[in-house]
Amino acid sequence: MSAEKMTPHQIDLSDAEHDVFDRVRRMHGLASVAEAMEWLVRIRLRKGIEQITGRRRGPRLVSSGGKPQ
């Protein structure tokens, strides 16, 4: 993960929604409900990208230190 700071956003949660995020936080050893929300968003984005591209991760840059031609 990058060290960049994200712009904070206020999200109002019901008690039931907060309980779900808190359960996710505890299951994955995260420090806060906000981290649990971010973790869930990242997982959903990865799954969506995988469905679109058929690959688990995005494209990577090819290094120039490969095998000689």
PDB file of C-alpha atoms in Angstrom:
ATOM      1  CA  MET A   1       0.000   0.000   0.000  1.00  0.00           C
ATOM      2  CA  SER A   2       1.173   3.501  -0.666  1.00  0.00           C
ATOM      3  CA  ALA A   3       1.891   6.041   2.048  1.00  0.00           C
ATOM      4  CA  GLU A   4      -0.340   8.655   0.391  1.00  0.00           C
ATOM      5  CA  LYS A   5      -3.050  10.233   2.519  1.00  0.00           C
ATOM      6  CA  MET A   6      -6.597   9.886   1.306  1.00  0.00           C
ATOM      7  CA  THR A   7      -9.093  12.713   1.486  1.00  0.00           C
ATOM      8  CA  PRO A   8     -11.370  12.017   4.465  1.00  0.00           C
ATOM      9  CA  HIS A   9     -15.072  11.566   3.808  1.00  0.00           C
ATOM     10  CA  GLN A  10     -17.885  11.393   6.335  1.00  0.00           C
ATOM     11  CA  ILE A  11     -20.123   8.341   5.938  1.00  0.00           C
ATOM     12  CA  ASP A  12     -23.097   7.940   8.252  1.00  0.00           C
ATOM     13  CA  LEU A  13     -23.714   4.319   9.254  1.00  0.00           C
ATOM     14  CA  SER A  14     -26.635   2.668  10.941  1.00  0.00           C
ATOM     15  CA  ASP A  15     -25.897   0.580  14.031  1.00  0.00           C
ATOM     16  CA  ALA A  16     -26.319  -2.617  11.994  1.00  0.00           C
ATOM     17  CA  GLU A  17     -23.892  -1.415   9.297  1.00  0.00           C
ATOM     18  CA  HIS A  18     -21.352  -0.369  11.921  1.00  0.00           C
ATOM     19  CA  ASP A  19     -21.624  -3.810  13.535  1.00  0.00           C
ATOM     20  CA  VAL A  20     -20.908  -5.511  10.187  1.00  0.00           C
ATOM     21  CA  PHE A  21     -17.844  -3.337   9.544  1.00  0.00           C
ATOM     22  CA  ASP A  22     -16.661  -3.889  13.122  1.00  0.00           C
ATOM     23  CA  ARG A  23     -16.982  -7.655  12.640  1.00  0.00           C
ATOM     24  CA  VAL A  24     -14.873  -7.423   9.457  1.00  0.00           C
ATOM     25  CA  ARG A  25     -12.346  -5.270  11.350  1.00  0.00           C
ATOM     26  CA  ARG A  26     -11.962  -7.890  14.078  1.00  0.00           C
ATOM     27  CA  MET A  27     -11.823 -10.822  11.641  1.00  0.00           C
ATOM     28  CA  HIS A  28      -8.942  -9.284   9.693  1.00  0.00           C
ATOM     29  CA  GLY A  29      -7.101  -7.626  12.582  1.00  0.00           C
ATOM     30  CA  LEU A  30      -7.618  -4.092  11.311  1.00  0.00           C
ATOM     31  CA  ALA A  31      -7.193  -1.045  13.535  1.00  0.00           C
ATOM     32  CA  SER A  32     -10.435   0.793  12.724  1.00  0.00           C
ATOM     33  CA  VAL A  33     -13.832   0.546  11.061  1.00  0.00           C
ATOM     34  CA  ALA A  34     -12.514   2.943   8.381  1.00  0.00           C
ATOM     35  CA  GLU A  35      -9.738   0.451   7.564  1.00  0.00           C
ATOM     36  CA  ALA A  36     -12.318  -2.333   7.336  1.00  0.00           C
ATOM     37  CA  MET A  37     -14.360  -0.258   4.887  1.00  0.00           C
ATOM     38  CA  GLU A  38     -11.260   0.452   2.792  1.00  0.00           C
ATOM     39  CA  TRP A  39     -10.287  -3.238   2.851  1.00  0.00           C
ATOM     40  CA  LEU A  40     -13.743  -4.257   1.610  1.00  0.00           C
ATOM     41  CA  VAL A  41     -13.646  -1.662  -1.175  1.00  0.00           C
ATOM     42  CA  ARG A  42     -10.223  -2.869  -2.322  1.00  0.00           C
ATOM     43  CA  ILE A  43     -11.383  -6.497  -2.385  1.00  0.00           C
ATOM     44  CA  ARG A  44     -14.486  -5.571  -4.391  1.00  0.00           C
ATOM     45  CA  LEU A  45     -12.444  -3.546  -6.873  1.00  0.00           C
ATOM     46  CA  ARG A  46      -9.995  -6.429  -7.336  1.00  0.00           C
ATOM     47  CA  LYS A  47     -12.847  -8.877  -7.972  1.00  0.00           C
ATOM     48  CA  GLY A  48     -14.517  -6.483 -10.413  1.00  0.00           C
ATOM     49  CA  ILE A  49     -11.270  -5.955 -12.326  1.00  0.00           C
ATOM     50  CA  GLU A  50     -10.699  -9.708 -12.404  1.00  0.00           C
ATOM     51  CA  GLN A  51     -14.155 -10.235 -13.921  1.00  0.00           C
ATOM     52  CA  ILE A  52     -13.525  -7.576 -16.568  1.00  0.00           C
ATOM     53  CA  THR A  53      -9.961  -8.541 -17.521  1.00  0.00           C
ATOM     54  CA  GLY A  54      -9.885 -12.212 -16.613  1.00  0.00           C
ATOM     55  CA  ARG A  55      -6.700 -11.569 -14.635  1.00  0.00           C
ATOM     56  CA  ARG A  56      -6.142 -11.340 -10.915  1.00  0.00           C
ATOM     57  CA  ARG A  57      -4.002  -8.182 -10.986  1.00  0.00           C
ATOM     58  CA  GLY A  58      -3.490  -5.253 -13.307  1.00  0.00           C
ATOM     59  CA  PRO A  59      -0.838  -5.138 -16.022  1.00  0.00           C
ATOM     60  CA  ARG A  60       2.756  -4.770 -14.934  1.00  0.00           C
ATOM     61  CA  LEU A  61       5.617  -2.941 -16.553  1.00  0.00           C
ATOM     62  CA  VAL A  62       8.136  -5.168 -18.291  1.00  0.00           C
ATOM     63  CA  SER A  63      11.639  -4.765 -16.924  1.00  0.00           C
ATOM     64  CA  SER A  64      14.486  -4.222 -19.361  1.00  0.00           C
ATOM     65  CA  GLY A  65      16.704  -6.753 -17.568  1.00  0.00           C
ATOM     66  CA  GLY A  66      15.103  -9.829 -19.149  1.00  0.00           C
ATOM     67  CA  LYS A  67      16.639 -12.531 -21.297  1.00  0.00           C
ATOM     68  CA  PRO A  68      18.775 -11.329 -24.208  1.00  0.00           C
ATOM     69  CA  GLN A  69      17.132 -11.739 -27.613  1.00  0.00           C
TER      70      GLN A  69
END
